[in-house]
Amino acid sequence: MLTPEELDRMPEGVLALYLQAEEDILADMARRIAKEARVTDTVLHQRERLKAMGAQYEYVMQTLSSYTGRAQGELRELFERAGEKTLAYDDRIYRAAGLSPGALADSPVLLQLLEAGLSNTGGLFRNLTRTTASAGQQQFIAALDRAWMQISSGGFSYQAAVREAIRSLCASGLSAIRYPTGHVDSLEVAARRAVLTGVSQTTGKIGLQRARELGADLMELTAHAGARPSHAAWQGKKVSLRGERGYLSLSSIGYGSGDGFKGWNCRHDWFPFFPGLSEDALGEKALKALSRRTVPYQGKPIPLYEATQKQRAMERGIRRWKREASALEAAGQDSSQARAKVREWQERIRDYLKETGLQRDYFRERAGKQLRK
């Protein structure tokens, strides 16, 4: 079993690489816009635009391929560590129940599950390279065309148009996946989800396989404050793998679905439970208190889940202005306003955390190597 806090931290090593990749790519886009937006002749602009499109696409592919290669070693170490930690926790319970679990290295099935999870997550990142190159190119061209139109029409000065174009690039980060609905996931969001979900699903399968190997039926679900409402309904309870009455079933927790247990960004895990031997990690009363936990905000209590979502929004605001400051500097533009915005949002989150009592997460405020705090 892995704790919710451990799962939440799992993506950080890989994500740090992709945050740096995003900063490098946005800086390259900003430099190209600053250069190409000067061309006002329509025919010449179209010719230079095509060249910039090709060059920018190649840059994204090369940059992300390089970082993805570096991330593979990080992913392997991460998955192996997660698998070993999961079994170390669960096996203590099995031994206390008089069972004799073997080592991870001695189980071909468990090793296959680990390798399959690692391979699948690695494949997601390779796909992410291609989708980011495509979605990022559309993002780049839209910003470049906007700047060129504003300058050539005389409605904006060169400096103002370039700043607006860079601002549009940095507002939500580098585009990675565009869905038919029009929704866009940033590279950061897609990378975090791939790691967290990949590790969580893999360790969940390892725990399930170990239980089946040893004939265990009941698994207790972990619980954490601020869980999404649909998960708060079943966290901390028992699941019967055989579907025994009186317990949750795999289907009742949504196991195998994207929005259920071990689905997208789920930080819940499970561990074996033996009646008469095991004790509930949390009683019913404690579980209810955990699910109903509130924090003070603007003179009234608000649910912890809602409070953490507000914190995530402020962290996104800090990252947004850090990206803009870095990209503006790469394009030779004045970044003082963006830097001032970083300080403003940092002050905002400090006040918010002081009022609510929540903990600051500096990693979630990072945007590449620059302006980390």
Short mmCIF file of C-alpha atoms in Angstrom, two decimals:
data_model
loop_
_atom_site.label_atom_id
_atom_site.label_comp_id
_atom_site.label_asym_id
_atom_site.label_seq_id
_atom_site.Cartn_x
_atom_site.Cartn_y
_atom_site.Cartn_z
CA MET A 1 0.00 0.00 0.00
CA LEU A 2 1.04 3.56 -0.69
CA THR A 3 -0.37 6.45 1.31
CA PRO A 4 -2.29 9.25 -0.45
CA GLU A 5 0.60 11.59 0.37
CA GLU A 6 3.14 9.22 -1.20
CA LEU A 7 1.07 8.88 -4.34
CA ASP A 8 0.64 12.65 -4.58
CA ARG A 9 4.44 13.10 -4.55
CA MET A 10 5.18 10.33 -7.03
CA PRO A 11 5.05 12.52 -10.19
CA GLU A 12 7.46 15.20 -8.95
CA GLY A 13 10.74 13.82 -10.34
CA VAL A 14 9.33 13.26 -13.83
CA LEU A 15 7.20 16.39 -13.75
CA ALA A 16 10.22 18.55 -12.96
CA LEU A 17 11.73 17.43 -16.28
CA TYR A 18 8.58 18.31 -18.23
CA LEU A 19 8.19 21.66 -16.52
CA GLN A 20 11.68 22.48 -17.75
CA ALA A 21 10.81 21.19 -21.21
CA GLU A 22 7.73 23.43 -21.24
CA GLU A 23 9.80 26.46 -20.25
CA ASP A 24 12.33 25.72 -23.03
CA ILE A 25 9.61 25.30 -25.66
CA LEU A 26 7.63 28.40 -24.67
CA ALA A 27 10.86 30.41 -24.71
CA ASP A 28 11.58 29.15 -28.24
CA MET A 29 8.07 30.05 -29.37
CA ALA A 30 8.41 33.53 -27.87
CA ARG A 31 11.71 34.14 -29.66
CA ARG A 32 10.25 33.03 -32.99
CA ILE A 33 7.19 35.27 -32.57
CA ALA A 34 9.39 38.26 -31.73
CA LYS A 35 11.39 37.62 -34.88
CA GLU A 36 8.64 36.70 -37.36
CA ALA A 37 6.11 39.33 -36.27
CA ARG A 38 8.39 42.03 -37.70
CA VAL A 39 7.67 40.82 -41.22
CA THR A 40 4.73 42.89 -42.50
CA ASP A 41 4.68 41.93 -46.20
CA THR A 42 1.89 39.37 -46.68
CA VAL A 43 3.66 37.09 -49.16
CA LEU A 44 6.89 37.17 -47.20
CA HIS A 45 5.01 36.54 -43.98
CA GLN A 46 3.34 33.43 -45.39
CA ARG A 47 6.69 32.06 -46.53
CA GLU A 48 8.40 32.79 -43.20
CA ARG A 49 5.38 31.48 -41.33
CA LEU A 50 5.69 28.06 -43.00
CA LYS A 51 9.39 27.93 -42.17
CA ALA A 52 8.69 28.88 -38.55
CA MET A 53 5.98 26.20 -38.30
CA GLY A 54 8.34 23.48 -39.45
CA ALA A 55 11.25 24.65 -37.33
CA GLN A 56 9.10 25.02 -34.23
CA TYR A 57 7.56 21.57 -34.68
CA GLU A 58 11.01 20.00 -34.99
CA TYR A 59 12.21 21.86 -31.92
CA VAL A 60 9.31 20.56 -29.83
CA MET A 61 9.85 16.99 -31.04
CA GLN A 62 13.58 17.10 -30.34
CA THR A 63 13.18 18.78 -26.96
CA LEU A 64 10.45 16.47 -25.69
CA SER A 65 12.17 13.37 -27.08
CA SER A 66 15.27 14.34 -25.16
CA TYR A 67 13.39 14.92 -21.91
CA THR A 68 11.30 11.78 -22.41
CA GLY A 69 14.50 9.76 -22.76
CA ARG A 70 15.74 11.20 -19.48
CA ALA A 71 12.37 10.50 -17.86
CA GLN A 72 12.46 6.78 -18.70
CA GLY A 73 15.15 6.07 -16.10
CA GLU A 74 13.27 8.15 -13.55
CA LEU A 75 10.07 6.24 -14.30
CA ARG A 76 11.71 2.83 -13.90
CA GLU A 77 13.18 3.75 -10.55
CA LEU A 78 9.85 5.21 -9.48
CA PHE A 79 7.80 2.15 -10.44
CA GLU A 80 10.23 -0.28 -8.84
CA ARG A 81 10.31 1.73 -5.62
CA ALA A 82 6.51 1.96 -5.56
CA GLY A 83 6.11 -1.78 -6.15
CA GLU A 84 8.58 -2.71 -3.43
CA LYS A 85 7.01 -0.31 -0.93
CA THR A 86 3.53 -1.63 -1.70
CA LEU A 87 4.54 -5.22 -1.04
CA ALA A 88 6.61 -4.35 2.02
CA TYR A 89 3.52 -2.86 3.68
CA ASP A 90 1.08 -5.56 2.59
CA ASP A 91 3.42 -8.44 3.35
CA ARG A 92 3.77 -7.42 6.99
CA ILE A 93 0.02 -7.92 7.30
CA TYR A 94 0.13 -11.28 5.51
CA ARG A 95 2.93 -12.54 7.75
CA ALA A 96 1.01 -11.44 10.83
CA ALA A 97 -1.87 -13.57 9.49
CA GLY A 98 0.43 -16.59 9.27
CA LEU A 99 0.94 -16.47 5.49
CA SER A 100 4.26 -16.58 3.64
CA PRO A 101 4.46 -14.07 0.78
CA GLY A 102 7.45 -14.40 -1.51
CA ALA A 103 9.79 -11.68 -2.74
CA LEU A 104 8.83 -9.49 -5.69
CA ALA A 105 11.83 -10.79 -7.65
CA ASP A 106 10.56 -14.37 -7.25
CA SER A 107 7.13 -13.72 -8.75
CA PRO A 108 7.03 -13.64 -12.57
CA VAL A 109 3.41 -12.46 -12.51
CA LEU A 110 4.14 -9.49 -10.21
CA LEU A 111 7.20 -8.56 -12.26
CA GLN A 112 5.10 -8.70 -15.43
CA LEU A 113 2.53 -6.37 -13.87
CA LEU A 114 5.31 -3.96 -12.94
CA GLU A 115 6.83 -4.06 -16.41
CA ALA A 116 3.43 -3.70 -18.08
CA GLY A 117 2.61 -0.63 -16.00
CA LEU A 118 5.99 0.91 -16.74
CA SER A 119 5.71 0.13 -20.45
CA ASN A 120 2.20 1.57 -20.67
CA THR A 121 3.21 4.79 -18.90
CA GLY A 122 6.33 5.11 -21.04
CA GLY A 123 4.12 4.72 -24.11
CA LEU A 124 1.85 7.49 -22.88
CA PHE A 125 4.83 9.82 -22.67
CA ARG A 126 6.00 8.90 -26.16
CA ASN A 127 2.49 9.64 -27.44
CA LEU A 128 2.55 12.87 -25.46
CA THR A 129 5.59 13.99 -27.45
CA ARG A 130 3.67 13.66 -30.71
CA THR A 131 0.42 15.20 -29.48
CA THR A 132 2.25 18.11 -27.85
CA ALA A 133 4.19 18.82 -31.03
CA SER A 134 0.91 18.95 -32.97
CA ALA A 135 -1.20 20.86 -30.41
CA GLY A 136 1.70 23.16 -29.56
CA GLN A 137 2.18 24.00 -33.22
CA GLN A 138 -1.46 25.12 -33.49
CA GLN A 139 -1.01 27.18 -30.34
CA PHE A 140 2.15 28.78 -31.75
CA ILE A 141 0.66 29.60 -35.14
CA ALA A 142 -2.46 31.13 -33.60
CA ALA A 143 -0.31 33.41 -31.44
CA LEU A 144 2.01 34.33 -34.34
CA ASP A 145 -0.86 35.12 -36.73
CA ARG A 146 -2.56 37.22 -34.10
CA ALA A 147 0.58 39.27 -33.51
CA TRP A 148 1.18 39.73 -37.25
CA MET A 149 -2.41 40.83 -37.88
CA GLN A 150 -2.31 43.34 -35.02
CA ILE A 151 0.96 44.84 -36.21
CA SER A 152 0.17 44.88 -39.94
CA SER A 153 -3.24 46.46 -39.33
CA GLY A 154 -1.65 49.22 -37.29
CA GLY A 155 -3.89 48.51 -34.31
CA PHE A 156 -1.01 47.56 -32.02
CA SER A 157 2.63 48.49 -31.71
CA TYR A 158 5.17 45.75 -32.29
CA GLN A 159 6.00 45.53 -28.57
CA ALA A 160 2.35 45.38 -27.50
CA ALA A 161 1.44 42.74 -30.09
CA VAL A 162 4.37 40.51 -29.15
CA ARG A 163 3.54 40.80 -25.46
CA GLU A 164 -0.09 39.86 -26.12
CA ALA A 165 0.96 36.89 -28.25
CA ILE A 166 3.33 35.62 -25.56
CA ARG A 167 0.67 36.17 -22.93
CA SER A 168 -1.76 34.00 -24.89
CA LEU A 169 0.86 31.25 -25.12
CA CYS A 170 1.58 31.28 -21.41
CA ALA A 171 -1.94 31.71 -20.04
CA SER A 172 -2.62 27.99 -19.62
CA GLY A 173 0.74 26.47 -20.48
CA LEU A 174 1.94 24.45 -23.44
CA SER A 175 -0.92 22.59 -25.12
CA ALA A 176 -0.47 18.82 -25.10
CA ILE A 177 -3.80 17.20 -25.96
CA ARG A 178 -6.78 18.69 -27.80
CA TYR A 179 -10.06 16.83 -27.40
CA PRO A 180 -12.94 16.85 -29.93
CA THR A 181 -14.96 18.83 -27.36
CA GLY A 182 -12.44 21.65 -27.62
CA HIS A 183 -10.97 21.02 -24.17
CA VAL A 184 -7.18 21.26 -24.02
CA ASP A 185 -4.86 19.62 -21.49
CA SER A 186 -1.56 21.34 -20.84
CA LEU A 187 1.69 19.38 -20.88
CA GLU A 188 1.97 19.74 -17.11
CA VAL A 189 -1.54 18.38 -16.48
CA ALA A 190 -1.08 15.46 -18.88
CA ALA A 191 2.35 14.54 -17.47
CA ARG A 192 1.20 14.62 -13.86
CA ARG A 193 -1.86 12.52 -14.64
CA ALA A 194 0.17 9.95 -16.60
CA VAL A 195 2.63 9.36 -13.76
CA LEU A 196 0.18 9.41 -10.85
CA THR A 197 -2.39 7.24 -12.60
CA GLY A 198 0.22 4.85 -13.99
CA VAL A 199 1.89 4.25 -10.62
CA SER A 200 -1.42 4.03 -8.76
CA GLN A 201 -2.95 1.54 -11.17
CA THR A 202 0.19 -0.60 -11.23
CA THR A 203 0.57 -0.83 -7.47
CA GLY A 204 -3.16 -1.48 -7.20
CA LYS A 205 -2.82 -4.47 -9.54
CA ILE A 206 0.20 -5.73 -7.62
CA GLY A 207 -1.73 -5.55 -4.35
CA LEU A 208 -4.68 -7.33 -5.95
CA GLN A 209 -2.51 -10.09 -7.42
CA ARG A 210 -0.74 -10.64 -4.09
CA ALA A 211 -4.13 -10.99 -2.36
CA ARG A 212 -5.26 -13.56 -4.91
CA GLU A 213 -1.99 -15.48 -4.63
CA LEU A 214 -2.46 -15.81 -0.87
CA GLY A 215 -6.22 -16.33 -0.92
CA ALA A 216 -7.10 -13.07 0.83
CA ASP A 217 -10.55 -11.64 0.20
CA LEU A 218 -10.98 -8.38 2.08
CA MET A 219 -9.10 -5.21 1.19
CA GLU A 220 -9.38 -1.98 3.16
CA LEU A 221 -9.34 1.27 1.19
CA THR A 222 -7.17 4.15 2.31
CA ALA A 223 -8.74 7.52 3.09
CA HIS A 224 -7.64 11.12 3.01
CA ALA A 225 -9.13 14.48 3.83
CA GLY A 226 -10.30 16.53 0.87
CA ALA A 227 -11.15 13.53 -1.32
CA ARG A 228 -13.40 14.22 -4.29
CA PRO A 229 -17.02 13.67 -3.22
CA SER A 230 -17.56 10.53 -5.31
CA HIS A 231 -14.51 8.88 -3.72
CA ALA A 232 -15.31 10.08 -0.21
CA ALA A 233 -18.40 7.85 -0.36
CA TRP A 234 -16.33 4.64 -0.24
CA GLN A 235 -12.90 5.59 1.12
CA GLY A 236 -11.79 3.81 4.29
CA LYS A 237 -14.26 0.95 3.78
CA LYS A 238 -13.75 -2.76 3.00
CA VAL A 239 -13.94 -4.38 -0.42
CA SER A 240 -14.61 -8.08 -0.90
CA LEU A 241 -12.72 -9.37 -3.91
CA ARG A 242 -15.11 -12.32 -4.09
CA GLY A 243 -18.15 -10.08 -3.81
CA GLU A 244 -19.25 -11.24 -0.36
CA ARG A 245 -22.38 -9.57 0.99
CA GLY A 246 -21.95 -6.88 3.60
CA TYR A 247 -18.92 -5.35 1.89
CA LEU A 248 -18.23 -3.15 -1.10
CA SER A 249 -17.58 -4.87 -4.42
CA LEU A 250 -15.07 -3.93 -7.10
CA SER A 251 -17.86 -2.53 -9.23
CA SER A 252 -19.29 -0.43 -6.39
CA ILE A 253 -15.99 1.50 -6.10
CA GLY A 254 -15.69 1.87 -9.86
CA TYR A 255 -12.54 -0.23 -10.12
CA GLY A 256 -11.46 -0.26 -13.76
CA SER A 257 -13.25 2.98 -14.68
CA GLY A 258 -11.58 6.31 -15.28
CA ASP A 259 -13.42 8.17 -12.53
CA GLY A 260 -13.42 5.36 -9.94
CA PHE A 261 -10.91 3.70 -7.62
CA LYS A 262 -7.47 3.70 -9.28
CA GLY A 263 -8.82 5.89 -12.07
CA TRP A 264 -7.46 9.24 -13.24
CA ASN A 265 -5.44 10.99 -10.53
CA CYS A 266 -6.86 8.74 -7.80
CA ARG A 267 -4.69 8.79 -4.66
CA HIS A 268 -6.47 5.97 -2.86
CA ASP A 269 -4.92 2.56 -2.36
CA TRP A 270 -5.84 -0.67 -0.59
CA PHE A 271 -4.29 -3.24 1.72
CA PRO A 272 -5.31 -6.67 3.08
CA PHE A 273 -7.72 -6.90 5.99
CA PHE A 274 -8.26 -10.00 8.18
CA PRO A 275 -11.25 -9.99 10.55
CA GLY A 276 -10.20 -10.76 14.11
CA LEU A 277 -6.61 -9.78 13.37
CA SER A 278 -6.69 -6.44 11.59
CA GLU A 279 -8.05 -3.27 13.12
CA ASP A 280 -9.84 -0.60 11.13
CA ALA A 281 -7.42 2.15 10.19
CA LEU A 282 -10.29 4.57 10.75
CA GLY A 283 -13.61 3.96 12.45
CA GLU A 284 -16.92 5.06 10.94
CA LYS A 285 -17.00 8.16 13.11
CA ALA A 286 -13.48 9.17 12.08
CA LEU A 287 -14.28 8.55 8.42
CA LYS A 288 -17.32 10.78 8.58
CA ALA A 289 -15.29 13.51 10.27
CA LEU A 290 -12.61 13.15 7.58
CA SER A 291 -15.15 13.47 4.77
CA ARG A 292 -16.84 16.44 6.44
CA ARG A 293 -13.66 18.31 7.33
CA THR A 294 -13.86 22.05 6.74
CA VAL A 295 -11.51 25.02 7.00
CA PRO A 296 -12.30 28.66 7.81
CA TYR A 297 -12.49 31.04 4.86
CA GLN A 298 -13.95 34.55 4.78
CA GLY A 299 -15.64 34.05 8.12
CA LYS A 300 -17.35 30.73 7.38
CA PRO A 301 -16.39 27.04 7.07
CA ILE A 302 -15.94 25.58 3.60
CA PRO A 303 -15.34 21.91 2.67
CA LEU A 304 -11.69 20.93 2.57
CA TYR A 305 -12.05 19.65 -1.00
CA GLU A 306 -13.31 23.06 -2.12
CA ALA A 307 -10.53 24.78 -0.18
CA THR A 308 -7.81 22.69 -1.82
CA GLN A 309 -9.30 23.39 -5.25
CA LYS A 310 -8.99 27.12 -4.51
CA GLN A 311 -5.37 26.55 -3.54
CA ARG A 312 -4.70 24.65 -6.79
CA ALA A 313 -6.18 27.60 -8.72
CA MET A 314 -3.82 30.03 -6.97
CA GLU A 315 -0.86 27.75 -7.69
CA ARG A 316 -1.85 27.74 -11.36
CA GLY A 317 -1.92 31.54 -11.26
CA ILE A 318 1.64 31.66 -9.90
CA ARG A 319 2.87 29.23 -12.56
CA ARG A 320 1.09 31.18 -15.28
CA TRP A 321 2.92 34.43 -14.47
CA LYS A 322 6.25 32.64 -14.01
CA ARG A 323 5.89 31.17 -17.50
CA GLU A 324 5.13 34.59 -18.92
CA ALA A 325 8.09 36.24 -17.21
CA SER A 326 10.45 33.58 -18.57
CA ALA A 327 9.04 33.70 -22.11
CA LEU A 328 9.11 37.50 -22.25
CA GLU A 329 12.74 37.54 -21.19
CA ALA A 330 13.57 34.95 -23.85
CA ALA A 331 12.01 37.26 -26.46
CA GLY A 332 13.90 40.28 -25.17
CA GLN A 333 10.74 41.89 -23.78
CA ASP A 334 10.10 43.65 -20.48
CA SER A 335 9.00 41.13 -17.85
CA SER A 336 8.56 43.51 -14.91
CA GLN A 337 4.75 43.35 -15.00
CA ALA A 338 4.76 39.55 -15.06
CA ARG A 339 7.23 39.44 -12.19
CA ALA A 340 5.02 41.81 -10.22
CA LYS A 341 2.10 39.47 -10.87
CA VAL A 342 4.12 36.55 -9.52
CA ARG A 343 4.69 38.45 -6.29
CA GLU A 344 1.03 39.46 -6.15
CA TRP A 345 -0.18 35.86 -6.48
CA GLN A 346 2.40 34.63 -3.99
CA GLU A 347 1.13 37.18 -1.48
CA ARG A 348 -2.42 36.09 -2.26
CA ILE A 349 -1.68 32.43 -1.56
CA ARG A 350 0.23 33.25 1.62
CA ASP A 351 -2.79 35.14 2.95
CA TYR A 352 -5.14 32.35 1.90
CA LEU A 353 -3.09 29.62 3.57
CA LYS A 354 -2.71 31.66 6.73
CA GLU A 355 -6.49 32.04 6.91
CA THR A 356 -7.36 28.43 6.10
CA GLY A 357 -4.45 26.70 7.84
CA LEU A 358 -3.57 24.70 4.72
CA GLN A 359 0.04 23.85 3.91
CA ARG A 360 1.95 25.53 1.12
CA ASP A 361 3.19 23.26 -1.69
CA TYR A 362 6.15 24.99 -3.32
CA PHE A 363 6.55 22.31 -5.97
CA ARG A 364 3.11 23.06 -7.38
CA GLU A 365 4.18 26.68 -7.81
CA ARG A 366 7.16 25.78 -9.97
CA ALA A 367 7.37 26.54 -13.66
CA GLY A 368 10.69 25.25 -14.91
CA LYS A 369 13.89 26.34 -13.21
CA GLN A 370 13.14 30.05 -12.80
CA LEU A 371 11.38 31.94 -10.01
CA ARG A 372 10.76 28.82 -7.95
CA LYS A 373 9.49 30.71 -4.91
#
